[in-house]
Amino acid sequence: MTQRLTYAMIGGGIGAFIGEVHRRAISLDDRARLVAGALSSTPEKSKLSAEQLGLDPDRSYGSYHELFERESKRDDRVDFVSIVTPNDTHYPIAKMALEYGFHVVLDKPATHTSEQALELTDLAERQGLVCCVTYNYTGYPMVRQARAMIESGELGNVRKVYAEYHQGWLANDLEASGQKQAAWRVDPKRAGLGGALGDIGTHAENLIAFVTGLEIRSLQAELNSFVPGRALDDDASVMMRFANGAHGVLTASQICIGEGNGLALRIHGDKGSVWWRQESPDELRVAMLDENPVTYTRGGPGLHEDASISARIPQGHPEGYLEAFGNIYRGAIDAIIAKRDGADPSRMAQLIPSIEDGERGVRFVERCVESAKKNAQIDWA
Amino acid sequence: MTQRLTYAMIGGGIGAFIGEVHRRAISLDDRARLVAGALSSTPEKSKLSAEQLGLDPDRSYGSYHELFERESKRDDRVDFVSIVTPNDTHYPIAKMALEYGFHVVLDKPATHTSEQALELTDLAERQGLVCCVTYNYTGYPMVRQARAMIESGELGNVRKVYAEYHQGWLANDLEASGQKQAAWRVDPKRAGLGGALGDIGTHAENLIAFVTGLEIRSLQAELNSFVPGRALDDDASVMMRFANGAHGVLTASQICIGEGNGLALRIHGDKGSVWWRQESPDELRVAMLDENPVTYTRGGPGLHEDASISARIPQGHPEGYLEAFGNIYRGAIDAIIAKRDGADPSRMAQLIPSIEDGERGVRFVERCVESAKKNAQIDWA
Amino acid sequence: MTQRLTYAMIGGGIGAFIGEVHRRAISLDDRARLVAGALSSTPEKSKLSAEQLGLDPDRSYGSYHELFERESKRDDRVDFVSIVTPNDTHYPIAKMALEYGFHVVLDKPATHTSEQALELTDLAERQGLVCCVTYNYTGYPMVRQARAMIESGELGNVRKVYAEYHQGWLANDLEASGQKQAAWRVDPKRAGLGGALGDIGTHAENLIAFVTGLEIRSLQAELNSFVPGRALDDDASVMMRFANGAHGVLTASQICIGEGNGLALRIHGDKGSVWWRQESPDELRVAMLDENPVTYTRGGPGLHEDASISARIPQGHPEGYLEAFGNIYRGAIDAIIAKRDGADPSRMAQLIPSIEDGERGVRFVERCVESAKKNAQIDWA
Amino acid sequence: MTQRLTYAMIGGGIGAFIGEVHRRAISLDDRARLVAGALSSTPEKSKLSAEQLGLDPDRSYGSYHELFERESKRDDRVDFVSIVTPNDTHYPIAKMALEYGFHVVLDKPATHTSEQALELTDLAERQGLVCCVTYNYTGYPMVRQARAMIESGELGNVRKVYAEYHQGWLANDLEASGQKQAAWRVDPKRAGLGGALGDIGTHAENLIAFVTGLEIRSLQAELNSFVPGRALDDDASVMMRFANGAHGVLTASQICIGEGNGLALRIHGDKGSVWWRQESPDELRVAMLDENPVTYTRGGPGLHEDASISARIPQGHPEGYLEAFGNIYRGAIDAIIAKRDGADPSRMAQLIPSIEDGERGVRFVERCVESAKKNAQIDWA
């Protein structure tokens, strides 16, 4: 019988964007049920949100402290918690969750500092708990296909990587209008060191690491704040050297009018290349030396297992963002069950981004900001 | 508080493709919970499927007769039934469901004959029940945008319509291998009069009707069975004249190697045109006379309300097939609640395909088959 | 030494569109020099045009009669004539050119009636002269690649062909404004029996024949004149049965707002398929059964010789309409030299459209018009 | 009457790629005739080439020295010379041409050092002669449209520029095979300081300057030689700061397997953005703040004059590389006629790249190489 877990959500109340995304992503596969929550920063909003989501009022808590304390005493305590609060609160909440013995799924970025993330890494390790970070784009089947092709050596040694994440929605001072999503992203207290760099550049960094497995050795970053009055970057460009001799260029910008979620990856090995664009996620263009380019598609022929198991419906019927996000949760749920049962994790479980990935993402932001300030190349370690 | 309904599924047991699609589409919005079922043709498989889906064994029934009889006596009887059995059984099941007073969501094609569909139409009307058919492609937000643009007159009078649905998976005799999806589709007993025509051509017909509102006055069809041994068409071409003087060309084929689900619509009015392709569903290309073409996108600027309310996530994060399918269920659930409460149906509810649409689809197949046999133009009515 | 021929042009004076296209197409390869002409319908305009084009005033003639008579007496008489006059004058001019012993390159459509074209065919045969028709789209390298793939059996038996040529520039009554290009095309006296059908539908017909080699056995056409006041069709739809059992759908329309020169071809065999679009002519999409689709490109790997010899510059640097047109002239010049020298024609020469192709195009229009009038299926022969 | 000039070509003999491109580009408009040449490095090959090209043997010279000396004494001396020799000989040949009073069209890169280019700039100025450099991509109509939109302020202040030129043909050591085009490009003596940087990076640099008018203030470059044994870069990445505060990222690489001539430009202003790709040159994607993106096309509505006058055929019939190259020559010929006649240069003449542009391109390579060596940011001036 398929196992259904239960979970609690911290954050994600009425009007929150990413919380609803997490819930839909989980619902899609119907393998975990939301049964508890500390959904908003105020008790009133929390209660209202809980009602809308059909939670038992008993399990709608006023704060995460209360949630952990009371849930941990229940026989039917939730199996895991999903943390979708603003960035600045990730660390204390995740820490407490782990301390109380709950598996954690953490929205990205993991924490404000890489030290905090390292601490969570150690804590999860000691507690024997799953602590993963929803770098959701790694859930796309064709991203996993690209990864598998590189891992298997089909593209040869990777030489050059282009990763970009371009958006246009912060091209003017949307934050002045009080738009909620814009407001916290441009506020260093809530967003952390990085603006575009942290918000979307880390997705690009994560995708490079996930797909290529390359390790950054040094980097040079240039950051801009084009919209007057912004304390954080709204545009970032980074050149990177990897341990294997490969070179990378990563750009992340939120002032590119006309771009929606222009996350794209191009990887060139000495035997072949792949191209992937988030806005057409079901396709992977592949070119081998001296051959015509081939278009692989989700559900199509010739895929690695990692891509095949990550699809739900046949070729030609599009899957999208929620399905990819759902794959992170499928893996997380598998991982949690495996931990609980002392079993080997499934392949889906092995593919999910860990808190170590989260730590690397935060470090990436720190290194880029340092490089940009010094206007100099910076070593990674 | 958001209302959650309960539903039963007829068909859709282990290994069934479309049943799982329906369940995922419903789960996405978490507004209805599967609590009962007659999931397979044999009691053993039904039981196993029910177990996997976490149904209460008491509500896993051995047959749809049993389901309707016993559910109808419960205080907590299901709000609606979702019928996802092979085509040839739609009619008796839907009829009994309606007779027992259950709202019905019926997989397409509605029935085997247009007479059966008319009977269901009348029955649903008399019983005051919702009976809708999952022509799921009408759930795509940009299809609804196209519809709204035509309804509002932006494209002027429609002159020419090109609709196509091309697949390649039946290019050879896959049915000989025993592949389940192929086997029933090429079997007249189970599939009905139409092969490609019924299976996918009806989706194209439905899309034309939904988007343009045009009524077919006459048509001329040519059908082919390219793969030796097939009793039904695997390729259909239809020219149509509409009541307003417009002309249409519809092609549906399952022998187009390299096509996945190549459903596409092009509509040319005397003021402007729109282009839509199911495999890139988030985009609608629009060209007005003497102007450069504009690309509208789901979540982007300038959309009609019907498109806006049909999206879940922002522009640039792809939505796909399941989300569109989910929109049919959002509308169906709204419609059922409105019926129950005697309230006006929501906009989402108004947009769903009815059993009348289902009847027109079956009639379309009948007319095409007649035209092809006579090798002559046939009047619609 | 590369041979340079000389030619005369009939028509193509100041302001004529297609004459300039022919001259540029010839110039591109610099293998023939314009030295004589009867460029316009009036002596004054002819003289002015000749001056602009740098012709020797002695060889600027007042009429085509004069041109043939006087050129035929010169020692350095032109090697061939290029006829780019309005459709209705093609036949008498080409006939006289052949009678005077000149090779002929004729703009399409060859003639007004298929009988005229047959007569030219016979005459050219008797005279031992080249008489070819500029169905220019056959000059695209990737069209030739598609042809070679089918000829070599790579796609297996062709089952289904979709050809379309959609334009939008006649969506309203442009002819009312006196626009020259529009005016003659909607005038039966000058354009012949077909409107969109003759003007662009014949290009689609020719492309099918060139690429697949299939012969039409019967057809059913529906023609529309959407813009009020038009005597000829501005929209045509044709279903065709071929001698080998294949089926085709051809649509040609000039009322599709937003379409420029949307000529496209899709061919589905029982082993594989190809897709080609004139507006991205350097690419040919190819899909073989159960394999991922491959994109062949002009200048890229794996091409047949017919495609390779038809390209001038390397992969990734686009070639376009003029280059394709130039390929027709490269072949025509090769053919003329071979005729003159009694040598075997080069491969380029073998690929050019003949007056027989022209005859078939005119017959196609005649058959379609007959079918549309009778509202019935018509046999080809 | 349209004026026809005469020209001589230095280099471009049998088997030379770029010489033939220049000749075809000129032929397309038939406004200049090749009448003299020093076509190859050896007299025999020169003679053979001259014969093939139909030159008068008297005007086929054994060396450029001879050509300039003897042509300069003829009454019918050529109007200009086109220099298409290997990079290392550009400077002495162009210098002598200008000294002898010939207008010069110079293949890019102008010279080996920026000092040489400055010297040619001064010399051309003093002699009152045209000296232009064939940065041919500026000839594309839609590149000119992008330029005009920025110049007119439609996109607002430019903030971010992404330019890239990616090729794959040097992904392995093709030079080892003796392939001529590869061999000189990887040889510092013949190619100069830059490999991919000089060969194609300069095209990207030129495109930025042409389209945006921005001036580089500082830059940071990283160069790689991925293929073992290469003395020059085969991969270059550059971050740039412009005088107006804008930021740019330019990448040029010849090891990107699967890329043909992937030259692309994306420009983001504070009012709008444009996207252009050389491999689909007839399209320009334009997005204005809070509006849906619009696709402008060559020959389509709403174009600036600079784009309109640069097209030869209507919308939907593709133009390509040779047509764009031809536009440089159209402008050069206009400029030469205007110089000769003391008239104002036409708009086409004003748009051509000058030797100043050539100088900036060479300086760009010098600065990037210096930055890469120092691993530091370098000021432009």
GROMACS .gro file of C-alpha atoms in nm, chain C residues 1-2 4 17 20-21 23-25 27-30 33 51-54 136-137 140 165 167 258-262 278-281 312-323 330, chain D residues 1-2 4 17 20-21 23-25 27-30 33 51-54 136-137 140 165 167 258-262 278-281 312-323 330:
model
   90
  763MET     CA    1   3.698   2.876  -6.691
  764THR     CA    2   3.355   2.932  -6.544
  766ARG     CA    3   2.910   3.322  -6.825
  779PHE     CA    4   0.881   4.302  -5.805
  782GLU     CA    5   1.420   4.229  -5.976
  783VAL     CA    6   1.413   3.905  -5.778
  785ARG     CA    7   1.799   3.952  -6.166
  786ARG     CA    8   1.933   3.939  -5.810
  787ALA     CA    9   1.904   3.562  -5.804
  789SER     CA   10   2.361   3.804  -6.004
  790LEU     CA   11   2.432   3.613  -5.686
  791ASP     CA   12   2.635   3.357  -5.876
  792ASP     CA   13   2.746   3.589  -6.153
  795ARG     CA   14   2.475   3.876  -6.762
  813GLU     CA   15   1.903   5.274  -6.878
  814GLN     CA   16   1.880   5.202  -6.507
  815LEU     CA   17   1.991   4.846  -6.560
  816GLY     CA   18   2.282   4.956  -6.776
  898ASN     CA   19   1.170   2.870  -5.669
  899TYR     CA   20   1.100   2.697  -5.338
  902TYR     CA   21   1.604   2.549  -5.092
  927TYR     CA   22   0.090   2.823  -4.795
  929GLN     CA   23  -0.045   3.462  -4.630
 1020GLY     CA   24  -0.031   3.756  -3.940
 1021GLU     CA   25   0.109   3.511  -4.193
 1022GLY     CA   26   0.388   3.633  -4.420
 1023ASN     CA   27   0.489   3.351  -4.650
 1024GLY     CA   28   0.383   3.057  -4.441
 1040GLN     CA   29   0.995   2.825  -4.564
 1041GLU     CA   30   1.038   3.099  -4.305
 1042SER     CA   31   1.313   2.893  -4.134
 1043PRO     CA   32   1.442   2.731  -4.450
 1074ARG     CA   33   2.683   2.853  -5.071
 1075ILE     CA   34   2.795   2.937  -4.720
 1076PRO     CA   35   2.859   2.737  -4.402
 1077GLN     CA   36   2.612   2.623  -4.140
 1078GLY     CA   37   2.477   2.888  -3.910
 1079HIS     CA   38   2.499   3.171  -4.156
 1080PRO     CA   39   2.148   3.193  -4.295
 1081GLU     CA   40   2.064   3.163  -4.661
 1082GLY     CA   41   1.725   3.273  -4.783
 1083TYR     CA   42   1.483   3.324  -5.064
 1084LEU     CA   43   1.723   3.479  -5.314
 1085GLU     CA   44   1.977   3.204  -5.266
 1092ARG     CA   45   2.229   2.776  -6.143
 1144MET     CA   46   2.098   5.598  -6.395
 1145THR     CA   47   2.225   5.363  -6.130
 1147ARG     CA   48   2.823   5.090  -6.137
 1160PHE     CA   49   3.613   3.139  -4.831
 1163GLU     CA   50   3.391   3.458  -5.249
 1164VAL     CA   51   3.150   3.588  -4.985
 1166ARG     CA   52   3.212   3.891  -5.434
 1167ARG     CA   53   2.866   3.739  -5.395
 1168ALA     CA   54   2.765   4.017  -5.157
 1170SER     CA   55   2.703   4.084  -5.705
 1171LEU     CA   56   2.369   4.070  -5.530
 1172ASP     CA   57   2.305   4.437  -5.603
 1173ASP     CA   58   2.514   4.453  -5.918
 1176ARG     CA   59   3.212   4.497  -6.111
 1194GLU     CA   60   4.073   3.328  -6.531
 1195GLN     CA   61   3.794   3.163  -6.338
 1196LEU     CA   62   3.656   3.498  -6.236
 1197GLY     CA   63   3.672   3.624  -6.592
 1279ASN     CA   64   2.898   4.243  -4.173
 1280TYR     CA   65   2.646   4.163  -3.902
 1283TYR     CA   66   2.115   4.290  -4.095
 1308TYR     CA   67   2.903   3.447  -3.033
 1310GLN     CA   68   3.061   2.825  -3.238
 1401GLY     CA   69   2.635   2.211  -3.161
 1402GLU     CA   70   2.660   2.584  -3.216
 1403GLY     CA   71   2.697   2.707  -3.573
 1404ASN     CA   72   2.715   3.084  -3.573
 1405GLY     CA   73   2.539   3.157  -3.249
 1421GLN     CA   74   2.185   3.588  -3.612
 1422GLU     CA   75   2.051   3.246  -3.701
 1423SER     CA   76   1.696   3.389  -3.723
 1424PRO     CA   77   1.799   3.732  -3.843
 1455ARG     CA   78   1.535   4.374  -5.050
 1456ILE     CA   79   1.234   4.144  -5.048
 1457PRO     CA   80   0.901   4.134  -4.864
 1458GLN     CA   81   0.827   3.995  -4.520
 1459GLY     CA   82   0.825   3.620  -4.488
 1460HIS     CA   83   1.076   3.552  -4.758
 1461PRO     CA   84   1.399   3.508  -4.564
 1462GLU     CA   85   1.708   3.714  -4.622
 1463GLY     CA   86   2.036   3.597  -4.481
 1464TYR     CA   87   2.405   3.644  -4.438
 1465LEU     CA   88   2.491   3.743  -4.796
 1466GLU     CA   89   2.215   4.003  -4.807
 1473ARG     CA   90   2.572   4.906  -5.071
   0.00000   0.00000   0.00000
